[in-house]
CSV table of C-alpha atoms in Angstrom, one decimal:
chain,number,residue,atom,x,y,z
A,154,MET,CA,-1.3,-8.1,29.9
A,155,ALA,CA,1.6,-10.3,31.1
A,156,TRP,CA,4.9,-9.5,29.5
A,157,GLN,CA,8.4,-10.9,29.5
A,158,ALA,CA,11.8,-9.6,28.4
A,159,THR,CA,14.7,-12.0,27.5
A,160,ARG,CA,18.3,-11.6,26.4
A,161,THR,CA,21.1,-14.1,25.8
A,162,ALA,CA,24.4,-12.2,26.4
A,163,TYR,CA,25.8,-12.8,29.9
A,164,TRP,CA,27.3,-9.3,29.9
A,165,LEU,CA,23.9,-7.7,29.6
A,166,SER,CA,21.5,-7.1,32.6
A,167,LEU,CA,18.0,-6.0,32.6
A,168,SER,CA,16.4,-3.9,35.4
A,169,ASN,CA,13.2,-5.9,35.0
A,170,ASP,CA,12.4,-8.9,32.9
A,171,HIS,CA,8.7,-9.6,33.4
A,172,GLY,CA,5.4,-8.2,34.8
A,173,VAL,CA,1.8,-7.4,34.2
A,174,LEU,CA,0.5,-4.2,32.7
A,175,ASP,CA,-3.0,-2.7,33.0
A,176,PRO,CA,-4.5,-1.3,29.8
A,177,GLY,CA,-2.9,1.9,28.8
A,178,ASN,CA,0.0,1.6,31.2
A,179,THR,CA,3.7,1.4,30.4
A,180,THR,CA,6.9,0.3,32.1
A,181,ALA,CA,10.6,1.0,31.6
A,182,VAL,CA,13.2,-1.7,31.1
A,183,THR,CA,16.8,-0.5,31.4
A,184,ALA,CA,19.6,-2.5,29.9
A,185,THR,CA,23.0,-2.2,31.4
A,186,ILE,CA,26.5,-3.6,30.8
A,187,ASN,CA,27.4,-5.6,33.9
A,188,GLU,CA,30.9,-6.4,35.4
A,189,THR,CA,31.4,-9.5,33.3
A,190,ALA,CA,32.0,-7.3,30.3
A,191,GLN,CA,35.4,-6.5,31.8
A,192,GLY,CA,36.6,-10.0,30.7
A,193,LEU,CA,35.6,-9.6,27.1
A,194,ALA,CA,38.4,-9.4,24.4
A,195,VAL,CA,38.6,-6.5,22.0
A,196,GLY,CA,35.9,-6.8,19.4
A,197,THR,CA,32.2,-6.1,18.7
A,198,TYR,CA,29.5,-8.0,20.5
A,199,ARG,CA,25.8,-8.1,19.7
A,200,ASP,CA,22.7,-9.2,21.5
A,201,SER,CA,18.9,-8.5,21.3
A,202,ILE,CA,16.3,-8.1,23.8
A,203,THR,CA,12.9,-9.8,23.0
A,204,PHE,CA,9.7,-8.4,24.5
A,205,THR,CA,7.0,-10.8,24.5
A,206,ASN,CA,3.3,-10.4,25.2
A,207,THR,CA,2.7,-13.7,27.0
A,208,THR,CA,-1.0,-13.1,27.3
A,209,THR,CA,-1.9,-12.8,23.6
A,210,GLY,CA,1.4,-12.6,21.7
A,211,SER,CA,0.3,-9.3,20.1
A,212,GLY,CA,2.9,-6.4,19.8
A,213,ASP,CA,6.0,-8.6,20.4
A,214,SER,CA,9.2,-6.7,19.5
A,215,ILE,CA,12.9,-7.0,19.4
A,216,ARG,CA,15.6,-4.4,20.3
A,217,ASN,CA,19.2,-4.9,19.0
A,218,LEU,CA,22.2,-3.9,21.0
A,219,THR,CA,25.8,-3.6,20.0
A,220,LEU,CA,28.8,-3.5,22.5
A,221,SER,CA,32.2,-2.4,21.1
A,222,ILE,CA,35.3,-2.9,23.0
A,223,GLY,CA,38.6,-1.3,21.9
A,224,VAL,CA,37.3,-0.8,18.4
A,225,SER,CA,37.2,2.4,16.2
A,226,PRO,CA,34.3,3.7,14.3
A,227,SER,CA,34.1,3.0,10.5
A,228,SER,CA,32.3,4.3,7.5
A,229,ILE,CA,31.1,2.7,4.3
A,230,THR,CA,30.1,4.4,1.0
A,231,CYS,CA,27.7,3.2,-1.7
A,232,GLU,CA,27.8,4.4,-5.3
A,233,VAL,CA,25.7,3.3,-8.3
A,234,SER,CA,26.8,3.5,-11.8
A,235,ARG,CA,23.5,5.0,-13.0
A,236,SER,CA,20.4,6.4,-11.4
A,237,GLU,CA,18.0,5.3,-14.2
A,238,LEU,CA,17.8,2.0,-15.9
A,239,VAL,CA,15.4,-0.4,-17.7
A,240,LEU,CA,14.7,-3.7,-16.3
A,241,GLY,CA,17.5,-6.1,-17.4
A,242,GLU,CA,20.1,-3.3,-18.0
A,243,PHE,CA,23.6,-3.3,-16.4
A,244,LEU,CA,24.1,-1.7,-13.0
A,245,GLN,CA,27.3,-1.7,-10.9
A,246,VAL,CA,27.3,-0.9,-7.2
A,247,SER,CA,30.6,0.0,-5.6
A,248,GLY,CA,31.9,1.4,-2.4
A,249,LYS,CA,34.7,1.6,0.2
A,250,ILE,CA,35.1,0.9,3.9
A,251,THR,CA,37.3,3.3,5.7
A,252,PRO,CA,39.7,3.4,7.6
A,253,ASP,CA,41.8,0.5,6.4
A,254,LEU,CA,40.6,-3.0,7.4
A,255,THR,CA,42.2,-4.7,10.3
A,256,GLN,CA,41.7,-8.0,8.5
A,257,ALA,CA,41.0,-9.0,4.8
A,258,GLY,CA,37.8,-10.6,3.5
A,259,ALA,CA,35.1,-8.4,5.1
A,260,PHE,CA,31.6,-9.3,4.0
A,261,VAL,CA,29.4,-6.4,2.7
A,262,ASP,CA,25.7,-6.6,2.5
A,263,ILE,CA,24.1,-4.8,-0.4
A,264,SER,CA,20.4,-4.1,-0.1
A,265,PHE,CA,18.0,-3.4,-3.0
A,266,ILE,CA,14.8,-2.0,-1.3
A,267,HIS,CA,11.7,-1.5,-3.4
A,268,SER,CA,9.3,1.3,-2.2
A,269,GLY,CA,10.4,0.6,1.4
A,270,VAL,CA,8.8,-2.8,1.4
A,271,SER,CA,10.4,-5.6,-0.4
A,272,GLU,CA,14.2,-6.2,-0.1
A,273,VAL,CA,16.8,-8.1,-2.0
A,274,HIS,CA,20.2,-8.8,-0.3
A,275,ARG,CA,23.4,-9.7,-2.0
A,276,SER,CA,26.7,-10.2,-0.3
A,277,VAL,CA,30.2,-9.3,-1.7
A,278,ILE,CA,33.7,-9.4,-0.2
A,279,ALA,CA,35.7,-6.2,0.2
A,280,ASN,CA,39.4,-6.3,-0.9
A,281,SER,CA,42.3,-5.6,1.3
A,282,LEU,CA,41.8,-1.9,0.6
A,283,GLY,CA,38.2,-2.0,1.8
A,284,GLN,CA,36.8,-1.7,-1.8
A,285,PHE,CA,33.9,-3.7,-3.0
A,286,PHE,CA,32.0,-4.1,-6.4
A,287,TYR,CA,28.8,-5.8,-7.3
A,288,GLU,CA,27.2,-6.1,-10.8
A,289,LEU,CA,23.5,-6.4,-10.7
A,290,ALA,CA,22.5,-10.0,-11.8
A,291,CYS,CA,19.6,-10.7,-14.0
A,292,GLY,CA,16.6,-11.1,-11.8
A,293,ASP,CA,17.9,-9.2,-8.8
A,294,ILE,CA,15.4,-6.4,-9.6
A,295,LYS,CA,12.2,-7.7,-11.3
A,296,THR,CA,9.8,-4.8,-10.7
A,297,ALA,CA,9.8,-1.3,-12.1
A,298,GLY,CA,9.6,1.6,-9.8
A,299,ASP,CA,11.7,3.4,-7.3
A,300,TRP,CA,14.5,1.4,-5.6
A,301,THR,CA,16.9,2.2,-2.8
A,302,VAL,CA,20.4,0.8,-2.7
A,303,ARG,CA,22.3,0.6,0.6
A,304,ALA,CA,25.6,-1.1,1.7
A,305,SER,CA,26.5,-2.2,5.3
A,306,TRP,CA,28.9,-4.3,7.1
A,307,GLU,CA,29.1,-5.7,10.6
A,308,GLY,CA,32.7,-4.6,11.4
A,309,ASP,CA,35.6,-6.7,12.5
A,310,GLN,CA,37.9,-7.0,15.5
A,311,GLY,CA,39.2,-3.5,15.2
A,312,LEU,CA,36.4,-1.6,13.5
A,313,GLU,CA,32.7,-1.0,14.2
A,314,GLY,CA,30.2,-1.8,11.6
A,315,ALA,CA,28.6,0.9,9.5
A,316,THR,CA,25.8,1.6,7.1
A,317,SER,CA,26.1,3.8,4.0
A,318,ALA,CA,23.9,6.6,2.8
A,319,ASP,CA,21.0,5.5,0.5
A,320,ARG,CA,21.3,5.7,-3.2
A,321,LEU,CA,18.0,6.0,-5.3
A,322,ILE,CA,17.5,4.4,-8.7
A,323,GLN,CA,14.5,4.6,-10.9
A,324,VAL,CA,13.7,1.4,-12.8
A,325,SER,CA,11.5,1.5,-15.9
A,326,LYS,CA,9.7,-1.4,-17.6
A,327,GLY,CA,11.3,-2.9,-20.5
A,328,GLU,CA,9.9,-3.6,-24.0
A,329,SER,CA,9.1,-7.2,-25.1
A,330,ARG,CA,9.0,-9.1,-28.3
A,331,VAL,CA,6.6,-12.1,-29.0
A,332,THR,CA,7.4,-14.5,-31.8
A,333,VAL,CA,4.8,-17.1,-33.0
A,334,ASN,CA,5.5,-20.2,-35.0
A,335,ALA,CA,2.6,-22.2,-36.4
A,336,GLY,CA,4.5,-24.0,-39.0
A,337,SER,CA,3.4,-24.6,-42.5
A,338,GLN,CA,0.9,-27.4,-42.9
A,339,ALA,CA,-2.4,-28.4,-44.5
A,340,ILE,CA,-5.3,-28.8,-42.1
A,341,LYS,CA,-8.9,-29.6,-42.3
A,342,PHE,CA,-11.5,-27.4,-40.8
A,343,GLY,CA,-11.9,-28.2,-37.1
A,344,GLU,CA,-8.5,-29.9,-36.7
A,345,ALA,CA,-6.2,-28.8,-33.9
A,346,VAL,CA,-3.1,-26.8,-34.8
A,347,ASP,CA,0.1,-26.8,-32.8
A,348,ILE,CA,1.3,-23.2,-32.2
A,349,SER,CA,4.5,-22.3,-30.4
A,350,GLY,CA,6.1,-19.0,-29.5
A,351,LYS,CA,8.6,-17.2,-27.4
A,352,PHE,CA,8.4,-14.1,-25.2
A,353,THR,CA,11.7,-12.2,-25.1
A,354,PRO,CA,12.2,-9.1,-22.8
A,355,GLN,CA,14.1,-6.2,-24.3
A,356,PRO,CA,16.8,-5.9,-23.1
A,357,ASP,CA,17.2,-9.6,-22.7
A,358,CYS,CA,19.5,-10.4,-19.7
A,359,GLY,CA,18.8,-14.1,-20.1
A,360,GLY,CA,16.6,-14.7,-17.1
A,361,ASP,CA,13.0,-14.5,-15.9
A,362,LEU,CA,12.1,-10.8,-15.2
A,363,SER,CA,8.4,-11.4,-14.6
A,364,GLY,CA,7.7,-9.9,-11.2
């Protein structure tokens, strides 16, 4: 199997970037920070190493790397207003980044993960105190079951990024109401009749919750 390793950052060096492996064998690739990193300004830098099977394409993978220069570690919390809810009900996600932000307007990614498989991502902006709030929108969660809520941010010029602890919520199916309107009319046997109706979820958040 022929393989290749690629990166884009000039401050990152690889001990080996290609080769051929016999079945069952492995090889080590060491990533090191080279001397050009000395010229980088204070901040957080990111790159990824892509490993490619150039023979068949099977087993390709990516490894992400983060380089922090002159920045301090941070932490982020994630809280949910309730741990159980019915589809369509209100839920608020809140949290805080600490220590104090070195610049305002930090973007926070809030992930809603269903059974470890499907994910929904929503972005909010933290205020000058590092606090953020998000109210679950109609349709964000459209499937009953166990969901994980997680908050993360990528950091800024003075602070490293961080990921919160997971919060678990249990979402139950809602009830529904179906109304039918056939009108009042005289018809003959065999004639077509127009029938209309409406499906309404309970609670009704005003959107499509069919998942």
